[in-house]
mmCIF file of C-alpha atoms in Angstrom:
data_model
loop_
_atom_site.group_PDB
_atom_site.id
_atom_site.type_symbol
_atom_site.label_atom_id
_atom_site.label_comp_id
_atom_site.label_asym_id
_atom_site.label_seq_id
_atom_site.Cartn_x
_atom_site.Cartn_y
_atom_site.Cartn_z
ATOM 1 C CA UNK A 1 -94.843 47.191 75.641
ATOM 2 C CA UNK A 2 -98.149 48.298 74.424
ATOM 3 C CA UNK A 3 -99.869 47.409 70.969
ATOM 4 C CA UNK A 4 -98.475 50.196 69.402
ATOM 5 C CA UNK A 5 -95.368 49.436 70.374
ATOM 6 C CA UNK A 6 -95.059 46.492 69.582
ATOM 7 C CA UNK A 7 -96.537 47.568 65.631
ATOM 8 C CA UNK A 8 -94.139 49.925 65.489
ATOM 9 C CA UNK A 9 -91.272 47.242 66.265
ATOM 10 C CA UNK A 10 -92.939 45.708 63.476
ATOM 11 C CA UNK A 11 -92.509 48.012 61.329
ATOM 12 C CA UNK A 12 -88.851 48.529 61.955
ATOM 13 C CA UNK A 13 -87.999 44.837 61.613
ATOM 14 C CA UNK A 14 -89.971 44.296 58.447
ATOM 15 C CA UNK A 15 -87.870 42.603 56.198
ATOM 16 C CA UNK A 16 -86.088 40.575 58.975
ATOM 17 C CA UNK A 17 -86.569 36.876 59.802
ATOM 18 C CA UNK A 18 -88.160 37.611 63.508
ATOM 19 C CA UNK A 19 -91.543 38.738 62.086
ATOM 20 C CA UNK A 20 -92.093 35.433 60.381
ATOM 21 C CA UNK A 21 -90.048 33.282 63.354
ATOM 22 C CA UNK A 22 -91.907 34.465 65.877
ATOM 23 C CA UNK A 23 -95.451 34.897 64.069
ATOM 24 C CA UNK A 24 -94.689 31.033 63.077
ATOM 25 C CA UNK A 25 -94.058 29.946 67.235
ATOM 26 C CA UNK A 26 -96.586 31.913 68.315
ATOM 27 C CA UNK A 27 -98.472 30.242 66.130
ATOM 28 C CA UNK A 28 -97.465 26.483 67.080
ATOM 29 C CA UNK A 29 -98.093 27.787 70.945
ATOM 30 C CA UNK A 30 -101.932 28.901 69.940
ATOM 31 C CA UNK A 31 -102.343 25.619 67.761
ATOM 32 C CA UNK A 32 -101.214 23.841 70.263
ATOM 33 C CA UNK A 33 -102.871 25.306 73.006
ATOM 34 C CA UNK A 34 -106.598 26.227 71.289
ATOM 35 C CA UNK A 35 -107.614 22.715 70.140
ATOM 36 C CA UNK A 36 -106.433 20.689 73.162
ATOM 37 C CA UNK A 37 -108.096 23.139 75.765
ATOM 38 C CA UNK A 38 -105.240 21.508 78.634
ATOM 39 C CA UNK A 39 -104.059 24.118 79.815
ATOM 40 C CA UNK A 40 -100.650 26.329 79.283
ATOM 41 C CA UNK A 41 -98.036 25.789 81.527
ATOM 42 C CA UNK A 42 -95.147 28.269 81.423
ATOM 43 C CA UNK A 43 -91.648 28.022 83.105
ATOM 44 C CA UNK A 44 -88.232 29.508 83.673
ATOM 45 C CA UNK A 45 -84.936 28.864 85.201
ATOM 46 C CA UNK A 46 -83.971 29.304 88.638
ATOM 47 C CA UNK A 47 -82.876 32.369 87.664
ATOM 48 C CA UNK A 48 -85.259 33.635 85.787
ATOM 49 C CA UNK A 49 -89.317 33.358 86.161
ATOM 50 C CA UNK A 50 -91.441 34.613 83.073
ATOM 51 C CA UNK A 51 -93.211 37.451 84.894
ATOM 52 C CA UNK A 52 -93.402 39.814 81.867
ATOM 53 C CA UNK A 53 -94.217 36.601 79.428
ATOM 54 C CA UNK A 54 -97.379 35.967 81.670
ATOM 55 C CA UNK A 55 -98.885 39.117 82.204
ATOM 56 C CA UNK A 56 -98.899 39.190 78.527
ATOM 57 C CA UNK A 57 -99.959 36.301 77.530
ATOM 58 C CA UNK A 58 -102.881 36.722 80.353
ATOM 59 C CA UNK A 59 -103.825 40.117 78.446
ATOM 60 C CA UNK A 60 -103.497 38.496 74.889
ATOM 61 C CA UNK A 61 -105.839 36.129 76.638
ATOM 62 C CA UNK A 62 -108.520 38.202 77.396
ATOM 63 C CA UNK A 63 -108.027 40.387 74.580
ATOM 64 C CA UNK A 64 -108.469 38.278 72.021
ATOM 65 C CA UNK A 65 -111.001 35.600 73.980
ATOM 66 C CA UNK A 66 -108.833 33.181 74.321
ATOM 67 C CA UNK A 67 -108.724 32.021 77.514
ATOM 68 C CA UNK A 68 -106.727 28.969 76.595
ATOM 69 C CA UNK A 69 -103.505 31.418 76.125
ATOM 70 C CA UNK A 70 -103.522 32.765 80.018
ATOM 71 C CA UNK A 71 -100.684 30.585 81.491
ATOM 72 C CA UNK A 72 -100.258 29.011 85.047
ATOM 73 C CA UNK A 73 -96.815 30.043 85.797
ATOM 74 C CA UNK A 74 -94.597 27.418 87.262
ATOM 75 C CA UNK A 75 -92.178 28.897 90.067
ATOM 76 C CA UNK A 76 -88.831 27.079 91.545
ATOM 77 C CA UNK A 77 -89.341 28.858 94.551
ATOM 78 C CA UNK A 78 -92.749 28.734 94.943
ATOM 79 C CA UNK A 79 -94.290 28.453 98.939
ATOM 80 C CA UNK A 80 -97.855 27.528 99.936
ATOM 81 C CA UNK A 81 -98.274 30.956 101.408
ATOM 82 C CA UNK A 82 -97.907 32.790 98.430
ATOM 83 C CA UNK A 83 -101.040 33.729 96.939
ATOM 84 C CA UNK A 84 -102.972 30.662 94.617
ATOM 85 C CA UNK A 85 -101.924 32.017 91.260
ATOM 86 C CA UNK A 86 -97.827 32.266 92.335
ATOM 87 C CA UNK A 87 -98.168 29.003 94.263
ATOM 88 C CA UNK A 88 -97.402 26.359 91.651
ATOM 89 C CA UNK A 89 -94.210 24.916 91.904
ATOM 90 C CA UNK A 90 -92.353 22.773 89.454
ATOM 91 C CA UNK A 91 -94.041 19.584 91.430
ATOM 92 C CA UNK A 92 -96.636 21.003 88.710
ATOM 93 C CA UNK A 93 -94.655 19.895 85.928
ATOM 94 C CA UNK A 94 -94.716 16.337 87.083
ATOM 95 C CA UNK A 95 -98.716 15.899 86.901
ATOM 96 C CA UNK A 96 -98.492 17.618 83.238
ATOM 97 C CA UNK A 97 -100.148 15.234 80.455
ATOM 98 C CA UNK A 98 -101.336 14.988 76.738
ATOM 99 C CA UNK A 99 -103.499 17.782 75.662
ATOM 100 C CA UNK A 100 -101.525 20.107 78.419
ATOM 101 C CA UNK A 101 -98.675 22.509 76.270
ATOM 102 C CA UNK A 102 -95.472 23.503 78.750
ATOM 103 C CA UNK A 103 -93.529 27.055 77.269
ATOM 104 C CA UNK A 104 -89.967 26.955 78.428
ATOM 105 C CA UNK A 105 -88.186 29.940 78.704
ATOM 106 C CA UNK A 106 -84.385 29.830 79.618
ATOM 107 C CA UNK A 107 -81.927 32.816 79.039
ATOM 108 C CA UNK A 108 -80.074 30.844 80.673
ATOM 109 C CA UNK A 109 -78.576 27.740 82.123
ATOM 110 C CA UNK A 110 -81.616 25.738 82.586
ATOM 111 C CA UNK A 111 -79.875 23.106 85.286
ATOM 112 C CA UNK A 112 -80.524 19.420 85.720
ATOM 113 C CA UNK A 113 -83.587 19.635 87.612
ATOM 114 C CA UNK A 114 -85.816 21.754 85.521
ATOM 115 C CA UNK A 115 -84.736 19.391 82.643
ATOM 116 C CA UNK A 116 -85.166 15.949 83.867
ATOM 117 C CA UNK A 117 -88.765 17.589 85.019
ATOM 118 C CA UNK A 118 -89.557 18.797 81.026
ATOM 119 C CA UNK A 119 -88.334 15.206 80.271
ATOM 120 C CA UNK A 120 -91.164 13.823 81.931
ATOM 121 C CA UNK A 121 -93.815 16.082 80.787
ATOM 122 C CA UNK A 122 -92.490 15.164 77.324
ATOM 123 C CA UNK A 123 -93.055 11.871 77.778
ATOM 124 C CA UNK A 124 -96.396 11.863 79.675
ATOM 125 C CA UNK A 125 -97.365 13.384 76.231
ATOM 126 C CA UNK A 126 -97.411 17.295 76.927
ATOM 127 C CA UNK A 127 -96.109 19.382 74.253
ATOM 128 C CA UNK A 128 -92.712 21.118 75.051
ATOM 129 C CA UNK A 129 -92.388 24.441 73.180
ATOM 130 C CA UNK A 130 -88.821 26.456 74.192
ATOM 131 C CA UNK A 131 -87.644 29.974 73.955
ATOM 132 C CA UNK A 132 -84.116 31.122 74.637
ATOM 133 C CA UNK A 133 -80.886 31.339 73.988
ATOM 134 C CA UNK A 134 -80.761 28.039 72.117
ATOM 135 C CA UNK A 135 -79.601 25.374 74.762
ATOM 136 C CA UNK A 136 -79.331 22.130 73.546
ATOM 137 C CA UNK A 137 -80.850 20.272 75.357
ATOM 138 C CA UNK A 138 -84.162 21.809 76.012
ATOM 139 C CA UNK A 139 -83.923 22.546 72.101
ATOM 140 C CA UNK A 140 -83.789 19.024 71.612
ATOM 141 C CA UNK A 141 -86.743 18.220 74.036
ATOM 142 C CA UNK A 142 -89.275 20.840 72.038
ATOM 143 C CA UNK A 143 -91.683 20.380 69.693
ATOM 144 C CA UNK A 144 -90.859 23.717 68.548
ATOM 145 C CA UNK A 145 -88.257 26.464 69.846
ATOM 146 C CA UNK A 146 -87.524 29.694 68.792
ATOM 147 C CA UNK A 147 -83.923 30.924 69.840
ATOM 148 C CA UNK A 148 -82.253 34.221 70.200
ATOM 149 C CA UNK A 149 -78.987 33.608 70.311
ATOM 150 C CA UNK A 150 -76.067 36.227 72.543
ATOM 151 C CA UNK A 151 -75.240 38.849 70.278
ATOM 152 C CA UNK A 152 -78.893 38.365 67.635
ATOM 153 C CA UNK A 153 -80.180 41.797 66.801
ATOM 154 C CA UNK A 154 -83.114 41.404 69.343
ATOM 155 C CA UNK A 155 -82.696 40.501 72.602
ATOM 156 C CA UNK A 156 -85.008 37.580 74.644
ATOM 157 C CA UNK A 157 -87.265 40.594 76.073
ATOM 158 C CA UNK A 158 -88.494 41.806 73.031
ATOM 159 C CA UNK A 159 -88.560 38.720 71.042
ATOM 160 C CA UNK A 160 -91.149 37.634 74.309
ATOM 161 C CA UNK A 161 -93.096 40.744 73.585
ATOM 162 C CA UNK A 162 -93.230 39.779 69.486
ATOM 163 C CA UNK A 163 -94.178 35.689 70.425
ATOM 164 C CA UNK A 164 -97.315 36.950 73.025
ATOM 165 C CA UNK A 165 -98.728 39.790 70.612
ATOM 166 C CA UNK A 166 -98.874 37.330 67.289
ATOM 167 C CA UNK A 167 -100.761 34.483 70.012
ATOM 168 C CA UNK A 168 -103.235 36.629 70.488
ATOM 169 C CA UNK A 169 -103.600 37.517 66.913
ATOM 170 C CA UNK A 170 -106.745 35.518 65.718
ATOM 171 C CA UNK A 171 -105.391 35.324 62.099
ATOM 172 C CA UNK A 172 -101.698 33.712 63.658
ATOM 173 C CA UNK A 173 -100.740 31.217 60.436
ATOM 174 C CA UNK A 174 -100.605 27.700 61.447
ATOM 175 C CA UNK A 175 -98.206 25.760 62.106
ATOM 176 C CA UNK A 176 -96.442 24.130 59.007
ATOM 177 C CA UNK A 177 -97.227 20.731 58.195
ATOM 178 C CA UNK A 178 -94.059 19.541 58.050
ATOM 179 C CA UNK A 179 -93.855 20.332 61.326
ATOM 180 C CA UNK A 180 -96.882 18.534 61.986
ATOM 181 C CA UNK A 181 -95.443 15.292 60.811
ATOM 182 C CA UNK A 182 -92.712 15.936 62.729
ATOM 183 C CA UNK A 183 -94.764 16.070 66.267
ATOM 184 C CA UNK A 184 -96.786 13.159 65.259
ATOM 185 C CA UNK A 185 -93.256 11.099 64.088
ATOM 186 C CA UNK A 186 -91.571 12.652 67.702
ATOM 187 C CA UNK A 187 -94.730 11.377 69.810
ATOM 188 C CA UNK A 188 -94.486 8.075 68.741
ATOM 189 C CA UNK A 189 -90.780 7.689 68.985
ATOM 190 C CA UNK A 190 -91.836 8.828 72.805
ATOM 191 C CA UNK A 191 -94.518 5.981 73.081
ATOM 192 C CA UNK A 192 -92.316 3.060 72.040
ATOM 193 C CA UNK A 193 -89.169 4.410 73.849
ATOM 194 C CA UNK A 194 -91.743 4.719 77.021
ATOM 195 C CA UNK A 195 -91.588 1.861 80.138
ATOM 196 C CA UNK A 196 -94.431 -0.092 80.200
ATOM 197 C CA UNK A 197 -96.940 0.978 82.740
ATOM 198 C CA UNK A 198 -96.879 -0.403 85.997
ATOM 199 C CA UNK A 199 -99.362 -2.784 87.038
ATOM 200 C CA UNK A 200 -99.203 -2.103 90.756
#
């Protein structure tokens, strides 16, 4: 979907809640991303990789001169063969750390693996951001998540399309503050629920 495209879908849904939804995730993704310079991380299920999500985001990127908005795209089925930039498997998500955001996207059942694996990038202080159909639990790991829901007006594909136009936007509204307090309130519940650090 090309920029005019994507204004004209803009158009049509003015009035709606997505415009200010998604303007307000993209938003925590660039704030997010921008100031801590670590690195985006992006991710799907098993069953479905973020292809479209990262080309986009990779154009936003350059577009707007942001490099800090072109992702590394995690794969479940990625092999050393393939070439470097489809070569990152979810081993990836174990080495993420504070500073370093991780996008989630899951249409669908996430599974126990990719979950356990966003658990610990929680925890060794990267911030989770989801987008899907509103699973639980990955809902419940984010710092912020945006869902579409079976049967919302949009579908996951175009809401994608909405999220990675308004991050390269360079006038994308910040995040709320209450939301800001929130992050800080859920990082620190992280830190003292955390093991202590090993000493071997």
């Amino acid at each position: 979907m090309d920029a005019v495209r994507v204004a004209l879908l803009r158009e049509v849904l003015a009035g709606t809640e997505w415009l200010g939804a998604t303007r307000r995730f993209a938003g925590a993704l660039r704030g997010s991303v921008l100031p801590h310079g670590g690195g985006l991380l992006l991710v799907g299920t098993a069953g479905y990789e973020p292809w479209h999500l990262a080309a986009h985001l990779v154009d936003e990127a350059a577009w707007s001169g942001t490099p800090g908005l072109a992702p590394t795209l995690v794969r479940h089925d990625a092999c050393p063969s393939d070439p470097a930039h489809l070569a990152v498997g979810l081993g990836r998500l174990a080495a993420a750390r504070r500073g370093e955001t991780l996008l989630v996207v899951t249409p669908d059942d996430p599974g126990a693996p990719l979950l356990e694996r966003v658990h610990d990038a929680r925890r060794a202080g990267a911030t989770v951001l989801a987008l899907g159909t509103g699973e639980r639990e990955v809902t419940a790991m984010a710092h912020e998540s945006l869902s579409v829901p079976d049967g919302a007006e949009l579908d996951l594909d175009t809401v994608q399309h909405l999220v990675s136009a308004a991050a390269g936007e360079n006038a994308v509204p910040p995040p709320r503050g209450r939301r800001r307090f929130r992050d800080r309130l859920s990082r620190l519940a992280d830190h003292l629920t955390a093991p202590p650090p090993s000493r071997w």
